Amino acid sequence: MARPFTVIGFTIFFTLTLIFELGQKAAVVIFSAAAAAFVFSLFFESVRRDFVIPTACIAAAVAVLLSFAASSVPVEASERFCESAHTVKASVVSLEERRGERYYTQIKTSEIDGEEYKLNIRLSSKTRLGFKPYDTVEGELQLYDLGKTRSARNYYLSENVFTGGYARGDITVSRPESRPPGYYFLSLRAYIKDTVSRLVPGERGALATALLIGDKSELSKSVSAAFSSAGISHLIAVSGLHLSVWCLFILKIFDIFRLKSRIGAVISAVVVVIFMAVSGFTYSVMRAGLMMLVMLLGTLISRQSDSLNSLGAALVILCFINPYCVMSLGLRLSFLSTLGIIVGYGNIDFPLNPYIERVKNKYARRSCEFIFGSVRSTVLACAFTLPVMILDLGKVSLISIPANIIADLPASACMILAGLTALTAKLSFLRVITASSTSAIRA
């Protein structure tokens, strides 16, 4: 079997999607079918030798077990704590963000009513509470179930947050006794947001922050709606595209200055991990990050990585971390668009390739390859994500393909410059250049 992780990862991903979409009754049917298919496959030597079908059956059975284990957590939390008040001790694990007229913060409990219990809660308040990363908060909270609609429920499940809450009195806040690694990543995210907003004020700064770290809290509804209508909302929700741009940017610098590629790979790997953490470990970024780390590992050990196998391995890891990740719209779009590019780019002939190869000027030929390569990737990504766009969003933007082609390059440039603005904030001369350049670019 040439690509074991492709078989395992894809099977687990699609099996979990079916179970969570159709309900736990489907899990029993899938488990029975997988067991029967596995036994049946053992009677055929060619099937046993290749081992693809038996592996897929085992992966499907594992996915069913994962779904049972995952579904018990929100059910228990709802039955024990929701629609009632409880005394909670928790740590702040996200930055405070404003949505409409309210402020929201994610906290992770260590105790509920004096009993040790781990639960993620989305804390809501009418005013800004001024929490710092990993502050310890204590108080009485009214807890309730999150997600009144199917899409909202899926979103919160994918984020591993099942419960909402608001304070019924005063909340005691204290600084943490020790600072876990997450503290520094959250602090870096806060620093980037504050620095870019300060040096690039107004709507442009809000857009630059959204492009850089996916924080849309300061972005106006009209701008968000415009991105959504054009089919390019993924640009302001940090995804694999952003991570790929940063890695290619770093590797290109090492290539231009003829530095060792292995050193560039190590630095890129560090940037990948930091970027995943600063962006909040969103699933689309983690998918891309894990694939990127596999590719960079191949560079370090002088071996070529297999993109489909890397994609499958990333899905396996994510599904074991949180089986509900398959309900994340961002991960679904990221997975299908990546799959489309991997499968289609090398297997579908581009009609203009013979004409591009005839271009004699090296720079003109490279420009044509870049432009038409972007067009090709965009078309493949849009084609493969079309079913999800229709089923989950109920709409498709007719200008999505040209909008992506036009916006990708300036958005990538704006993101790079926003990152350099935050990086050079302490250096007045460079700060003026990067901040001015960021402000000048309109995505």
Coordinates of N, CA and C in Angstrom, one line a residue, residues 96-181:
E96 N -9.7 38.7 24.7 CA -11.1 39.2 24.7 C -11.4 39.9 23.4
E97 N -12.6 39.5 22.8 CA -12.9 40.0 21.5 C -14.4 40.6 21.5
R98 N -14.6 41.7 20.8 CA -15.9 42.3 20.7 C -16.6 41.8 19.5
R99 N -17.9 41.4 19.7 CA -18.7 41.0 18.6 C -20.1 41.7 18.9
G100 N -20.4 42.7 18.0 CA -21.6 43.4 18.2 C -21.5 44.3 19.5
E101 N -22.5 44.1 20.3 CA -22.5 44.9 21.6 C -21.9 44.1 22.8
R102 N -21.4 42.9 22.6 CA -20.9 42.1 23.7 C -19.4 41.8 23.5
Y103 N -18.8 41.4 24.6 CA -17.4 40.9 24.6 C -17.4 39.4 25.0
Y104 N -16.5 38.7 24.3 CA -16.4 37.3 24.5 C -15.0 36.8 24.8
T105 N -14.9 35.9 25.7 CA -13.6 35.3 26.1 C -13.7 33.9 26.3
Q106 N -12.8 33.1 25.9 CA -12.8 31.6 26.2 C -12.0 31.3 27.4
I107 N -12.6 30.6 28.3 CA -11.9 30.2 29.6 C -12.0 28.7 29.7
K108 N -11.0 28.1 30.4 CA -10.9 26.7 30.6 C -10.9 26.4 32.1
T109 N -12.0 25.7 32.5 CA -12.1 25.5 34.0 C -11.1 24.5 34.5
S110 N -10.8 24.7 35.8 CA -10.0 23.7 36.6 C -11.0 23.1 37.6
E111 N -11.9 23.9 38.1 CA -12.9 23.5 39.1 C -14.3 24.0 38.8
I112 N -15.3 23.2 39.0 CA -16.7 23.7 39.0 C -17.4 23.2 40.2
D113 N -17.9 24.1 41.0 CA -18.5 23.8 42.3 C -17.6 23.0 43.2
G114 N -16.3 23.4 43.2 CA -15.3 22.8 44.1 C -14.8 21.5 43.6
E115 N -15.3 21.0 42.5 CA -14.9 19.7 42.0 C -14.0 19.9 40.8
E116 N -12.9 19.1 40.7 CA -12.0 19.2 39.6 C -12.7 18.8 38.3
Y117 N -12.8 19.7 37.3 CA -13.5 19.4 36.0 C -13.0 20.3 35.0
K118 N -12.6 19.7 33.8 CA -12.1 20.5 32.7 C -13.2 20.7 31.7
L119 N -13.5 22.0 31.4 CA -14.6 22.4 30.5 C -14.2 23.7 29.8
N120 N -14.4 23.8 28.5 CA -14.2 25.1 27.8 C -15.5 25.9 27.8
I121 N -15.4 27.1 28.3 CA -16.6 28.0 28.4 C -16.4 29.3 27.6
R122 N -17.4 29.7 26.8 CA -17.4 31.0 26.1 C -18.1 32.0 27.0
L123 N -17.2 32.8 27.7 CA -17.7 33.8 28.6 C -18.2 35.1 27.9
S124 N -19.4 35.5 28.2 CA -20.0 36.7 27.6 C -20.2 37.8 28.6
S125 N -20.0 39.0 28.2 CA -20.2 40.2 29.1 C -20.6 41.4 28.3
K126 N -21.3 42.3 28.9 CA -21.7 43.6 28.2 C -20.6 44.6 28.2
T127 N -19.6 44.5 29.1 CA -18.5 45.4 29.1 C -17.2 44.6 29.0
R128 N -16.1 45.3 28.6 CA -14.8 44.7 28.6 C -14.3 44.4 30.0
L129 N -13.9 43.2 30.2 CA -13.5 42.8 31.5 C -12.0 42.9 31.7
G130 N -11.2 43.2 30.7 CA -9.8 43.5 30.8 C -8.9 42.3 31.2
F131 N -9.3 41.1 30.8 CA -8.6 39.9 31.1 C -7.2 39.9 30.4
K132 N -6.2 39.4 31.0 CA -4.9 39.1 30.4 C -4.8 37.6 30.2
P133 N -3.9 37.2 29.2 CA -3.7 35.8 28.9 C -3.4 35.0 30.2
Y134 N -4.2 33.9 30.4 CA -4.0 32.9 31.4 C -4.2 33.5 32.8
D135 N -5.0 34.6 32.9 CA -5.4 35.1 34.2 C -6.3 34.0 34.8
T136 N -6.3 33.9 36.2 CA -7.2 33.0 36.9 C -8.5 33.7 37.3
V137 N -9.6 33.2 36.9 CA -10.9 33.9 37.2 C -11.7 33.0 38.0
E138 N -12.4 33.6 39.0 CA -13.3 32.8 39.9 C -14.6 33.6 40.1
G139 N -15.7 32.9 40.1 CA -17.0 33.6 40.3 C -18.1 32.6 40.0
E140 N -19.4 33.2 40.2 CA -20.6 32.4 39.8 C -21.0 32.7 38.4
L141 N -21.1 31.7 37.6 CA -21.5 31.9 36.2 C -22.8 31.1 36.0
Q142 N -23.7 31.8 35.1 CA -24.9 31.1 34.6 C -24.5 30.4 33.3
L143 N -24.6 29.1 33.3 CA -24.1 28.3 32.1 C -25.3 27.9 31.2
Y144 N -25.1 27.8 29.9 CA -26.1 27.5 29.0 C -25.5 26.8 27.8
D145 N -26.3 26.1 27.1 CA -25.9 25.4 25.8 C -25.7 26.4 24.7
L146 N -24.6 26.1 23.9 CA -24.3 27.0 22.8 C -24.8 26.4 21.5
G147 N -25.2 27.2 20.6 CA -25.5 26.7 19.2 C -27.0 26.5 19.1
K148 N -27.8 27.5 18.8 CA -29.2 27.3 18.6 C -29.6 26.7 17.2
T149 N -28.7 27.0 16.2 CA -28.9 26.5 14.8 C -27.8 25.4 14.5
R150 N -28.1 24.7 13.5 CA -27.2 23.6 13.1 C -25.8 24.1 12.8
S151 N -25.7 25.2 12.0 CA -24.3 25.7 11.7 C -23.6 26.2 12.9
A152 N -24.3 26.9 13.8 CA -23.7 27.4 15.0 C -23.3 26.3 15.9
R153 N -24.1 25.2 16.0 CA -23.8 24.1 16.8 C -22.5 23.4 16.3
N154 N -22.4 23.2 15.0 CA -21.3 22.6 14.4 C -20.0 23.4 14.6
Y155 N -20.1 24.7 14.6 CA -19.0 25.6 14.8 C -18.4 25.4 16.2
Y156 N -19.3 25.5 17.2 CA -18.9 25.3 18.6 C -18.3 24.0 18.9
L157 N -18.9 22.9 18.3 CA -18.4 21.6 18.5 C -17.0 21.5 17.9
S158 N -16.8 22.0 16.7 CA -15.5 22.0 16.1 C -14.4 22.7 16.9
E159 N -14.9 23.8 17.6 CA -13.9 24.5 18.5 C -13.8 23.9 19.8
N160 N -14.4 22.8 20.1 CA -14.4 22.1 21.4 C -14.9 23.0 22.5
V161 N -15.9 23.8 22.2 CA -16.5 24.7 23.2 C -18.0 24.3 23.1
F162 N -18.5 23.8 24.2 CA -19.9 23.3 24.3 C -20.8 24.2 25.1
T163 N -20.2 25.1 25.9 CA -21.0 25.8 27.0 C -20.7 27.2 26.9
G164 N -21.7 28.1 27.1 CA -21.6 29.5 27.2 C -21.9 29.9 28.7
G165 N -21.5 31.1 29.0 CA -21.8 31.5 30.4 C -21.6 33.0 30.6
Y166 N -22.3 33.5 31.6 CA -22.1 35.0 31.9 C -22.1 35.1 33.5
A167 N -21.5 36.1 34.0 CA -21.3 36.3 35.4 C -22.6 36.7 36.0
R168 N -22.9 36.1 37.2 CA -24.1 36.5 38.0 C -23.7 37.4 39.2
G169 N -22.4 37.8 39.2 CA -21.9 38.7 40.3 C -20.5 39.1 39.9
D170 N -19.8 39.5 40.9 CA -18.4 39.9 40.7 C -17.5 38.7 40.4
I171 N -16.5 39.0 39.5 CA -15.6 38.0 39.1 C -14.2 38.4 39.7
T172 N -13.6 37.5 40.4 CA -12.3 37.7 41.0 C -11.2 37.3 40.0
V173 N -10.3 38.2 39.7 CA -9.2 38.0 38.7 C -7.9 38.0 39.4
S174 N -7.0 37.0 39.1 CA -5.7 37.0 39.7 C -4.7 36.6 38.6
R175 N -3.4 37.0 38.7 CA -2.4 36.7 37.8 C -2.0 35.2 38.0
P176 N -1.6 34.5 36.9 CA -1.2 33.1 37.1 C 0.1 33.0 37.9
E177 N 0.2 31.9 38.6 CA 1.4 31.6 39.4 C 2.6 31.3 38.5
S178 N 2.3 30.6 37.4 CA 3.3 30.2 36.4 C 2.7 30.5 35.0
R179 N 3.6 30.7 34.1 CA 3.2 31.0 32.7 C 3.5 29.9 31.8
P180 N 2.4 29.2 31.3 CA 2.5 28.1 30.4 C 2.9 28.7 29.0
P181 N 3.4 27.8 28.0 CA 3.7 28.3 26.7 C 2.6 29.1 26.0

